[in-house]
mmCIF file of C-alpha atoms and ligand atoms in Angstrom:
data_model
loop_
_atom_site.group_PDB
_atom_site.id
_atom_site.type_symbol
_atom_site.label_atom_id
_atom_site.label_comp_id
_atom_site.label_asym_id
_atom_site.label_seq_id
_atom_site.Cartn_x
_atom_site.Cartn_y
_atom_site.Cartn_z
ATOM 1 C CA UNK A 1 32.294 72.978 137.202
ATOM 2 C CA UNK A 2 34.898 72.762 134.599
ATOM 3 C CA UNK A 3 37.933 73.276 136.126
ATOM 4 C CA UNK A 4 40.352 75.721 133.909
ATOM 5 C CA UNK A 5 43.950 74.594 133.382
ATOM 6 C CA UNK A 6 46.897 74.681 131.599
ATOM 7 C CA UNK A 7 45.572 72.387 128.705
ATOM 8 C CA UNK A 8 41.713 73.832 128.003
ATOM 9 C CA UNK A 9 42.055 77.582 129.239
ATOM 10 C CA UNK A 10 41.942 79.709 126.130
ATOM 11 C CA UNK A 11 44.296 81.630 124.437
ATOM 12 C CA UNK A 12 42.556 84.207 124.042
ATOM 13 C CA UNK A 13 44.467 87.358 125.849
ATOM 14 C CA UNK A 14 42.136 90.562 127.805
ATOM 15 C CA UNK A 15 44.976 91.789 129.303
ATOM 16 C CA UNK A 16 47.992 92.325 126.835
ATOM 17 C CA UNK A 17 50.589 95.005 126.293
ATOM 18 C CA UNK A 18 50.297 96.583 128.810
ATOM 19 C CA UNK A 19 53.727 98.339 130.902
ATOM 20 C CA UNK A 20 54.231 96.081 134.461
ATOM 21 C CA UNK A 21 57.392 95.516 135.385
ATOM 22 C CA UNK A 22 59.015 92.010 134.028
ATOM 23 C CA UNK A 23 58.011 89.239 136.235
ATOM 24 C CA UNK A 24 54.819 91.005 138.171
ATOM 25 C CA UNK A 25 52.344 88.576 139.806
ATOM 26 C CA UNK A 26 49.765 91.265 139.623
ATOM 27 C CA UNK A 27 49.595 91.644 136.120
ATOM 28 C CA UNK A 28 49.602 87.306 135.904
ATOM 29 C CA UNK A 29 47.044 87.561 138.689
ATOM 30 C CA UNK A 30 45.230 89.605 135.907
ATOM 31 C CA UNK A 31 45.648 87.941 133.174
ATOM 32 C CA UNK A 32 44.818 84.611 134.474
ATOM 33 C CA UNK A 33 41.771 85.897 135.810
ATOM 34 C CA UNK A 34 40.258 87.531 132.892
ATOM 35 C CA UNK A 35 41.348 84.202 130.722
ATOM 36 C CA UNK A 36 38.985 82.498 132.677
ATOM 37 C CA UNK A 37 35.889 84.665 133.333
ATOM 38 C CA UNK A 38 36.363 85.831 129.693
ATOM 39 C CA UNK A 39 35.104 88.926 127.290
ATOM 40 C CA UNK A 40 32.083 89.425 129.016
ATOM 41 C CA UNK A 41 33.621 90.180 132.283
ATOM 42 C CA UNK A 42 33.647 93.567 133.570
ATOM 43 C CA UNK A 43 36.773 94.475 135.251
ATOM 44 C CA UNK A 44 37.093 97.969 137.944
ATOM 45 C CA UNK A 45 40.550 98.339 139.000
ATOM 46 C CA UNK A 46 41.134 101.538 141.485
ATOM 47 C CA UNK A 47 44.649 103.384 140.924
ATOM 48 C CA UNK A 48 47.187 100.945 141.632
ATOM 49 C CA UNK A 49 49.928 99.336 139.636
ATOM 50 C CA UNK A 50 47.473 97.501 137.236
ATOM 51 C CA UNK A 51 45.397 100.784 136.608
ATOM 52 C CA UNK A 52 48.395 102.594 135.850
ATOM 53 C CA UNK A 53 50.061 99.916 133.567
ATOM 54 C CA UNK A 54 47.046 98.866 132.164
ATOM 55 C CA UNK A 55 45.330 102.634 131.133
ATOM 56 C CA UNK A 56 47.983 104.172 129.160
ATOM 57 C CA UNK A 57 46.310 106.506 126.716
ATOM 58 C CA UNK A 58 45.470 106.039 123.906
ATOM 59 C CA UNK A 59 46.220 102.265 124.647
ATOM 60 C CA UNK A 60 44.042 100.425 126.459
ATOM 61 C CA UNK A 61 45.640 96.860 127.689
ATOM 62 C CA UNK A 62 42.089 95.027 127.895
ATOM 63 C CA UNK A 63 40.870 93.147 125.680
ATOM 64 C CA UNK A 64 36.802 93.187 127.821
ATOM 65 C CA UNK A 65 35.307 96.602 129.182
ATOM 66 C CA UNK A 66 37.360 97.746 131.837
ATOM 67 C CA UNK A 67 37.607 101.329 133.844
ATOM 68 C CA UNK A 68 39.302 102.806 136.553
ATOM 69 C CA UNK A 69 37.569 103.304 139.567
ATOM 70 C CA UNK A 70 38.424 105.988 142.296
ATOM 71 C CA UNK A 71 41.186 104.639 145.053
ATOM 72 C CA UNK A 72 38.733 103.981 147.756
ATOM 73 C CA UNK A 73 35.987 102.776 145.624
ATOM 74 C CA UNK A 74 36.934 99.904 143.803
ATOM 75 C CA UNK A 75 33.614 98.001 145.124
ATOM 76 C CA UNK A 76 31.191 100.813 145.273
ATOM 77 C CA UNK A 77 32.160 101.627 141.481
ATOM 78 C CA UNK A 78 30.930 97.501 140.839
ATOM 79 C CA UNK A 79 27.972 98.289 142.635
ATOM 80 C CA UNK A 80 27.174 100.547 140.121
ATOM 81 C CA UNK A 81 28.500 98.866 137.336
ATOM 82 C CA UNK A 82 26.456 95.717 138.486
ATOM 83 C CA UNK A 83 23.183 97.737 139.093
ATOM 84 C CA UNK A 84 23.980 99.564 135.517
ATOM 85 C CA UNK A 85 23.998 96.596 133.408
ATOM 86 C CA UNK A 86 20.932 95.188 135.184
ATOM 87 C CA UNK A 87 19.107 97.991 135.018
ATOM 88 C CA UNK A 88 19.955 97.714 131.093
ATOM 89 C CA UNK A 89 18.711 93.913 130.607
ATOM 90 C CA UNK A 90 21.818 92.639 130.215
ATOM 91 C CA UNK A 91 22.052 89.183 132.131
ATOM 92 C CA UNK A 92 25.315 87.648 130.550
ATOM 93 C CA UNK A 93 27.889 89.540 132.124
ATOM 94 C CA UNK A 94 30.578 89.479 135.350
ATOM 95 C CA UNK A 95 31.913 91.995 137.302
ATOM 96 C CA UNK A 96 35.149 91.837 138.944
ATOM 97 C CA UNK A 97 37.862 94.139 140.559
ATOM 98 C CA UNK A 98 41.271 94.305 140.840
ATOM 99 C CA UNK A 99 42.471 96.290 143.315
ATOM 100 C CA UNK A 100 45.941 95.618 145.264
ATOM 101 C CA UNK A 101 46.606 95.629 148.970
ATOM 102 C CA UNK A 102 46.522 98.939 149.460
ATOM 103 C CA UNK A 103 43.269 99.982 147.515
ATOM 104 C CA UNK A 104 41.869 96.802 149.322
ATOM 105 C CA UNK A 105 42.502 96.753 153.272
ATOM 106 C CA UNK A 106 43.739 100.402 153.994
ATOM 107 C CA UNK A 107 41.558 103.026 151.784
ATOM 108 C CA UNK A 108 39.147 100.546 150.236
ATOM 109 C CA UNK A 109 37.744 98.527 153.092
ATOM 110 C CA UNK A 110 34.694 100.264 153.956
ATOM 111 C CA UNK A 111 33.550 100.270 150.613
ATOM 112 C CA UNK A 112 34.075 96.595 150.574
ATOM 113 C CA UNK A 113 32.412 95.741 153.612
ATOM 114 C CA UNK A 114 29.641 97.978 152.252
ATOM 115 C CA UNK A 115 29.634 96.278 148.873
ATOM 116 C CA UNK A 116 29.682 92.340 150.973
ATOM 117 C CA UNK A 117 27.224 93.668 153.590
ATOM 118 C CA UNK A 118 24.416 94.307 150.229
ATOM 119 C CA UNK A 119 25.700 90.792 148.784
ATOM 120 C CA UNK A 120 26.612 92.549 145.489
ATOM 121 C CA UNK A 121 26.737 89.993 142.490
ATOM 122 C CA UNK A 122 30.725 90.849 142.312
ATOM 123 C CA UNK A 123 34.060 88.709 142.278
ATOM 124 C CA UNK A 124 36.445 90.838 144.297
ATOM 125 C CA UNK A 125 40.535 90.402 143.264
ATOM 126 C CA UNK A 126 43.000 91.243 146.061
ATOM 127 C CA UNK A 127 46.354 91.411 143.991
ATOM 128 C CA UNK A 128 48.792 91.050 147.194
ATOM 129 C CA UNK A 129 52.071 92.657 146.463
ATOM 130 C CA UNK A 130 52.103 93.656 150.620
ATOM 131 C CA UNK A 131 53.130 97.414 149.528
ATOM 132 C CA UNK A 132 51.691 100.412 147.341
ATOM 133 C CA UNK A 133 54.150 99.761 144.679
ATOM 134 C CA UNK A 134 52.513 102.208 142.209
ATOM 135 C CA UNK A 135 53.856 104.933 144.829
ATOM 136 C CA UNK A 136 57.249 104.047 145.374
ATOM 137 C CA UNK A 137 56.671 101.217 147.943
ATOM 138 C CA UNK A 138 55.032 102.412 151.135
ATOM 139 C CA UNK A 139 53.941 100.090 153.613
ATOM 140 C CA UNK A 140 50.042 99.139 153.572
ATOM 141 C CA UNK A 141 48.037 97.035 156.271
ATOM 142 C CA UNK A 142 49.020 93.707 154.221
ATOM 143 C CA UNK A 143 52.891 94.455 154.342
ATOM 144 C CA UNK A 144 54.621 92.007 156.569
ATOM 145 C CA UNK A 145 56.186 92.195 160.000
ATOM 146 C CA UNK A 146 59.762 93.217 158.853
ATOM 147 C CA UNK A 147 59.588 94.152 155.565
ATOM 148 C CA UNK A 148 61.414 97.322 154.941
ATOM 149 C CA UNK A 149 59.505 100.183 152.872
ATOM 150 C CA UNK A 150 59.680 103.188 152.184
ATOM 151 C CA UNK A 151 57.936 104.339 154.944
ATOM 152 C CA UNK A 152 59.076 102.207 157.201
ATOM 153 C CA UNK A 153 62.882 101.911 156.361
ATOM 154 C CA UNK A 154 65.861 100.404 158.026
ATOM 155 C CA UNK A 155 67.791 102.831 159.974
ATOM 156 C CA UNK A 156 69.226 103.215 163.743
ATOM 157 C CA UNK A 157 66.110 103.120 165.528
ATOM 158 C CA UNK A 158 63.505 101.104 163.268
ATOM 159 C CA UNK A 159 63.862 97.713 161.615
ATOM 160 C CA UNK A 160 61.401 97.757 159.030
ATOM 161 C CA UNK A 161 57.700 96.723 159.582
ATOM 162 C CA UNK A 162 56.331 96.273 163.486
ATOM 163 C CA UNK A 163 53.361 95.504 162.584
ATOM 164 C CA UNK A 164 51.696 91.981 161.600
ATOM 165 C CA UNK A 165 50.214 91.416 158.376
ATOM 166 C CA UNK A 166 46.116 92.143 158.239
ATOM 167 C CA UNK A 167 44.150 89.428 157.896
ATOM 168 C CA UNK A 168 42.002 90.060 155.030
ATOM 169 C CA UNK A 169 40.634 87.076 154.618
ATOM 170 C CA UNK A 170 39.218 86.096 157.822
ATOM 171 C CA UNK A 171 37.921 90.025 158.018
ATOM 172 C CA UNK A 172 35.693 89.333 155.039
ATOM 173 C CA UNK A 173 34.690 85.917 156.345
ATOM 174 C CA UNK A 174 33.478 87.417 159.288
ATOM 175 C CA UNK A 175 31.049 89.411 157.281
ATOM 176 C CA UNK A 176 29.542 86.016 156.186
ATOM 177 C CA UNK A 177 30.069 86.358 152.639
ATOM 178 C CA UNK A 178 29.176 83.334 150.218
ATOM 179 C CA UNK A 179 32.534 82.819 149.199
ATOM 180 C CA UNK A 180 35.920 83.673 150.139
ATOM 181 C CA UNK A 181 39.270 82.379 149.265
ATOM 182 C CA UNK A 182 43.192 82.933 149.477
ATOM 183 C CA UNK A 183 45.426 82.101 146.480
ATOM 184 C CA UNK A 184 48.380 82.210 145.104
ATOM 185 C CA UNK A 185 50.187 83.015 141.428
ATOM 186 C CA UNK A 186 52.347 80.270 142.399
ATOM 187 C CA UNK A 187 49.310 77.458 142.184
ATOM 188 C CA UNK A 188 48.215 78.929 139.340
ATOM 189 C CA UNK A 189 45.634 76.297 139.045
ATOM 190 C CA UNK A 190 44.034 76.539 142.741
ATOM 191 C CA UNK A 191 43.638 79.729 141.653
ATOM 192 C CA UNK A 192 41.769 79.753 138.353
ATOM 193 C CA UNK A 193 39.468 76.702 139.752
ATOM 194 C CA UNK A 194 38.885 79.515 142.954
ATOM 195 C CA UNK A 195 38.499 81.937 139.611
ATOM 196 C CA UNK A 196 35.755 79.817 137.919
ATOM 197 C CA UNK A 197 34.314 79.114 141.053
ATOM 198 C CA UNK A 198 33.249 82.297 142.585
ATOM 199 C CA UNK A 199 31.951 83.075 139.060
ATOM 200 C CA UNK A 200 29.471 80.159 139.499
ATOM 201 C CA UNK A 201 28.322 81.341 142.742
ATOM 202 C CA UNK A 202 25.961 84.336 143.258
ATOM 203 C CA UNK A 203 26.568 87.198 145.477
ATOM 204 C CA UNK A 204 30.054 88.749 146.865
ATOM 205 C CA UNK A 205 32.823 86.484 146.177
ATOM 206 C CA UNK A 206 36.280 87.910 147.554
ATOM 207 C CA UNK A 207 39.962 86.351 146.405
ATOM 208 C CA UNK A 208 43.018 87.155 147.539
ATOM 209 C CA UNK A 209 46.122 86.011 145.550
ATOM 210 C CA UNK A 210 49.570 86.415 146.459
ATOM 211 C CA UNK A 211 51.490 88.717 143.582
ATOM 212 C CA UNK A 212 54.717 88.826 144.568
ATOM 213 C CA UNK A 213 56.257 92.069 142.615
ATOM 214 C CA UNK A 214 60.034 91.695 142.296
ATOM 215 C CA UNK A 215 60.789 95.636 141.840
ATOM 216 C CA UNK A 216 59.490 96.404 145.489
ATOM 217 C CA UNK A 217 60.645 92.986 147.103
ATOM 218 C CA UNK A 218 64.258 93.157 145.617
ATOM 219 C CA UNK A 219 64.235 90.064 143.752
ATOM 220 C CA UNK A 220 65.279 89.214 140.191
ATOM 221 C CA UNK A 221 62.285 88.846 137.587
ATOM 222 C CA UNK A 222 62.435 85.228 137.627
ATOM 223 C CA UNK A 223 61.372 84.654 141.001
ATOM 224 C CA UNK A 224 58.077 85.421 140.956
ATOM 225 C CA UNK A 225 56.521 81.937 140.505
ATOM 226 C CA UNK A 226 59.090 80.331 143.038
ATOM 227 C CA UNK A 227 59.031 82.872 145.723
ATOM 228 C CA UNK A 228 54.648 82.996 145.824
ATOM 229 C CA UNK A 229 54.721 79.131 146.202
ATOM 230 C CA UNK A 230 57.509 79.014 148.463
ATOM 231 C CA UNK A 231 55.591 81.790 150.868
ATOM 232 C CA UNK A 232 52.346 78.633 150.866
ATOM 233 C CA UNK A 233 54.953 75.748 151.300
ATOM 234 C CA UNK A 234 56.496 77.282 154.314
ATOM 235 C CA UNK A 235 52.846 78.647 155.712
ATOM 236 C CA UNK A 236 53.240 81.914 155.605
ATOM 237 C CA UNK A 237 50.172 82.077 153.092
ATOM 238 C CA UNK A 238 47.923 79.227 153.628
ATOM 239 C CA UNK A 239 45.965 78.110 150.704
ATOM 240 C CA UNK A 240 42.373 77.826 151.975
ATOM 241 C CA UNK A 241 38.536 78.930 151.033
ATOM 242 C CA UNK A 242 35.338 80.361 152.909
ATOM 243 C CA UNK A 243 32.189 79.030 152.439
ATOM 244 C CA UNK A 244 28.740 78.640 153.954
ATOM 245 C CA UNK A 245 30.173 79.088 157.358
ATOM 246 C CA UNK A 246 33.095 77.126 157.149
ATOM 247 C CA UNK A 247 36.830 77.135 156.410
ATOM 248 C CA UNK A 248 38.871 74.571 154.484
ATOM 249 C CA UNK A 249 42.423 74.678 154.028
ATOM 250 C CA UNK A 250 43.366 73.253 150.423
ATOM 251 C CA UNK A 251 47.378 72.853 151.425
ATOM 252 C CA UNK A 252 49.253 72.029 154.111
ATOM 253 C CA UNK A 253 52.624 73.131 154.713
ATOM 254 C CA UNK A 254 55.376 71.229 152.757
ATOM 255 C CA UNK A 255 58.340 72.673 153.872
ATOM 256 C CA UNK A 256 58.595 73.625 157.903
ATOM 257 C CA UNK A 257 61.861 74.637 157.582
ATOM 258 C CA UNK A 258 61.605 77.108 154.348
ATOM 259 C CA UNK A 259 60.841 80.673 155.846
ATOM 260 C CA UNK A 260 64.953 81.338 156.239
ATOM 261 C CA UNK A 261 65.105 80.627 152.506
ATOM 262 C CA UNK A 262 61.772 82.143 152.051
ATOM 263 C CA UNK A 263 63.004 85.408 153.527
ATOM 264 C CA UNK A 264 66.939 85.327 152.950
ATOM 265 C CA UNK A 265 66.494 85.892 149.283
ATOM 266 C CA UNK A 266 64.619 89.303 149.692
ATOM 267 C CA UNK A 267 66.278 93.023 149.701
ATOM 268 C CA UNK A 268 62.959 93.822 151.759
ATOM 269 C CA UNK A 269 64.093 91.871 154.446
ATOM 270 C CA UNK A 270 67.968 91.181 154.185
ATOM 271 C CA UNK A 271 68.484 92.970 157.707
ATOM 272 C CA UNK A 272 66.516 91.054 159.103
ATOM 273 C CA UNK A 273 68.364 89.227 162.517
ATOM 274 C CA UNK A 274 67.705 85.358 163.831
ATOM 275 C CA UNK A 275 65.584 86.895 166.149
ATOM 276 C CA UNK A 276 63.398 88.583 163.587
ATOM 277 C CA UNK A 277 62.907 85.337 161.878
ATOM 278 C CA UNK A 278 62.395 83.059 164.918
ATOM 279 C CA UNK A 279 59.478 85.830 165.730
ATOM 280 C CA UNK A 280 57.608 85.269 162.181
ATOM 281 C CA UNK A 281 57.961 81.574 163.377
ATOM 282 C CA UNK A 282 56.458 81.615 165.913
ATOM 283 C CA UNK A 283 53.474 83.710 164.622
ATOM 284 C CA UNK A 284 53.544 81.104 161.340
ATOM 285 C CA UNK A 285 52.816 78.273 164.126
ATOM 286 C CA UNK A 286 50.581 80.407 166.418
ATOM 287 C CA UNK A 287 48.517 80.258 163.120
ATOM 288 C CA UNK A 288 48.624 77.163 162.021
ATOM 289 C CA UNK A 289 47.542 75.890 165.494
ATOM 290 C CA UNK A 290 44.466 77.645 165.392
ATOM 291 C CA UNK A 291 43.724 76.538 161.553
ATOM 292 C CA UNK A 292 44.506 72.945 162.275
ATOM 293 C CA UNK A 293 41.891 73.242 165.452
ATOM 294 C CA UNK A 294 39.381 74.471 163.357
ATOM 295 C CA UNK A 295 39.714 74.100 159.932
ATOM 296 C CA UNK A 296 38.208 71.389 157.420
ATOM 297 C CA UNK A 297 41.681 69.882 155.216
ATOM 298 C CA UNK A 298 40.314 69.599 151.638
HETATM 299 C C1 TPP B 1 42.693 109.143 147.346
HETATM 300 C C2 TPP B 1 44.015 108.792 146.749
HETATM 301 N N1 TPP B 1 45.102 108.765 147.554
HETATM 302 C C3 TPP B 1 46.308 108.437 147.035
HETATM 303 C C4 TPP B 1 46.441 108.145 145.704
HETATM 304 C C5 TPP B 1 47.809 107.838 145.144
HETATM 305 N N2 TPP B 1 48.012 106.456 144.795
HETATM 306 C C6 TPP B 1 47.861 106.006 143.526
HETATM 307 S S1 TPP B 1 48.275 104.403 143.336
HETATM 308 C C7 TPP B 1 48.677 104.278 144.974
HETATM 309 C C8 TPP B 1 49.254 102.990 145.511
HETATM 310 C C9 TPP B 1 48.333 101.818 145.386
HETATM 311 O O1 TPP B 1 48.825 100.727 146.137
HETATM 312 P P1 TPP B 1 48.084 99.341 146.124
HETATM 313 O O2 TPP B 1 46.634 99.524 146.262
HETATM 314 O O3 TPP B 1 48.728 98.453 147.122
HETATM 315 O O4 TPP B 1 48.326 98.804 144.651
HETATM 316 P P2 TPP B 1 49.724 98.597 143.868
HETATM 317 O O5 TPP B 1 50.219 99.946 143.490
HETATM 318 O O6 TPP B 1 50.635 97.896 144.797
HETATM 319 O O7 TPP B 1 49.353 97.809 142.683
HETATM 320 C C10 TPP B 1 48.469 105.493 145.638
HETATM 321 C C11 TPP B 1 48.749 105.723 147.074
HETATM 322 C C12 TPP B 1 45.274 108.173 144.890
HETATM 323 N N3 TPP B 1 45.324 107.876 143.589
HETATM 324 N N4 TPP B 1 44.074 108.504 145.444
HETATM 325 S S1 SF4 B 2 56.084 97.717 140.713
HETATM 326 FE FE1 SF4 B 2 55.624 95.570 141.176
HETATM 327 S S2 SF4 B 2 53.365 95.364 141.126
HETATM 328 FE FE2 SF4 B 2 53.953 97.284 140.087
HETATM 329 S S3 SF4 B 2 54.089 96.753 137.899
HETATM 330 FE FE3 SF4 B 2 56.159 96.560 138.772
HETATM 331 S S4 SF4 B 2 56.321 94.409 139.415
HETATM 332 FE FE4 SF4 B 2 54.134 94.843 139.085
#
């Protein structure tokens, strides 16, 4: 495998002019990807911030064949795109979705599970931004314990987000997929060898990369990069991958102490008490426990 990086990944763009926000991590998450699988990838992306920023008629923002796929069916619609092709001849060719947290682990599950459950030839993108930003910011299964949102807002009786993040990653492991992996836009490395990896392997592949979006999150456009590898160094997001029945961690946690500055910097979670923050401690460790019990380290 020829591992991509910053020196011999091309410079050719697929994913250019398009409208995000200054300093998204979806739209790098996109663009990254799509450098490395190249012009005769196939990309599905269900509404979501990407769709919208990246379909603006008459422009279209990619430079390969890309379409929008309804919200629930970002993996059914690569199913068919998959099957299409095939059907066609064509060989030389990779599918791959973008879908964010929302179209991914609330609305577009089953159709995942579905598409994983048939081993579809398809790489699967998770863009994390743990909210539907495209809507205004509304809480999804992948927003955080304590983040506030729109729909679940800081006032007299609720404190943001009571529930835990969903674990997408062990939910599609469980399925026994042939390859699964978390990243982040923060390694942005990690992530395009997990990139060129899954597109060397045949069936589902599923990654999941941490896009932190600085509109919803209340943090200036310059964060981005810091505040997606700060949420690995303090273990919040461990870097790890899925694969023939076992889990390896590719990072351990550099900086034990660095969820108060992880979290203090963020409008989403600026009312957040001690408390709050000794309680995503403790479920940081509870987690870490059961990955260092099991886990291979890479
Ligand atoms: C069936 C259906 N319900 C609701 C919507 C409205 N909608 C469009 S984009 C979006 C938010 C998507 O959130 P997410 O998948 O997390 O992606 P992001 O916007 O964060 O990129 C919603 C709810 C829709 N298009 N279709
Ligand atoms: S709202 Fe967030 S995810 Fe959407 S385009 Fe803007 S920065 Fe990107």
């Amino acid at each position: 495998m020829i591992v991509p990086n910053a020196r011999n990944i091309t410079e050719d763009e697929y994913f250019f002019g398009h409208k995000a926000c200054a300093g998204c991590g979806g739209s790098l998450a996109v663009r990254i990807a799509l450098k490395v699988l190249g012009e005769r990838a196939v990309a599905v992306l269900p509404a979501g911030c990407m769709s919208a920023v990246g379909f603006n008629f008459p422009q279209l923002c990619f430079g390969n064949n890309a379409m929008i796929s309804t919200f629930a069916g970002t993996a059914s619609m690569m199913t068919g795109v998959e099957a299409g092709l095939r059907a066609r001849g064509i060989s030389d060719f990779q599918i791959v979705g973008f879908a964010g947290d929302g179209g991914t682990a609330d609305i577009g599950i089953q159709a995942l599970s579905g598409a994983i459950d048939r081993n579809d030839d398809i790489i699967y993108i998770c863009y994390d931004n743990e909210a539907y930003m495209n809507t205004g910011t509304q809480k999804s299964s992948l927003t955080p314990f304590g983040a506030s949102t729109t729909t679940t807002p800081v006032t007299g009786r609720v404190k943001g987000n009571t529930h835990e993040k969903k674990n997408m990653f062990e939910i599609v492991a469980a399925h026994g997929i042939p390859y699964a992996a978390t990243a982040s836009i923060g390694y942005l490395e990690d992530y395009m060898r997990k990139v060129r990896k899954a597109s060397e392997i045949r069936g589902t592949k599923y990654i999941h990369v941490l896009a932190p979006c600085p509109t919803g999150w209340g943090v200036d456009s310059d964060e981005t990069i810091d505040l997606a590898r700060a949420a690995v160094d303090c273990g919040l997001w461990p870097l790890a991958e899925y694969e023939n029945g076992v889990f390896h961690i590719n990072r351990e946690i550099k900086d034990l102490d660095g969820i108060r500055s992880y979290v203090r910097g963020q409008k989403r979670f600026r009312h957040l008490k001690d408390s709050d923050l000794e309680h995503i401690e403790k479920m940081r460790d509870l987690r870490w426990e059961g990955i260092n019990k099991t886990w291979i380290k890479n």
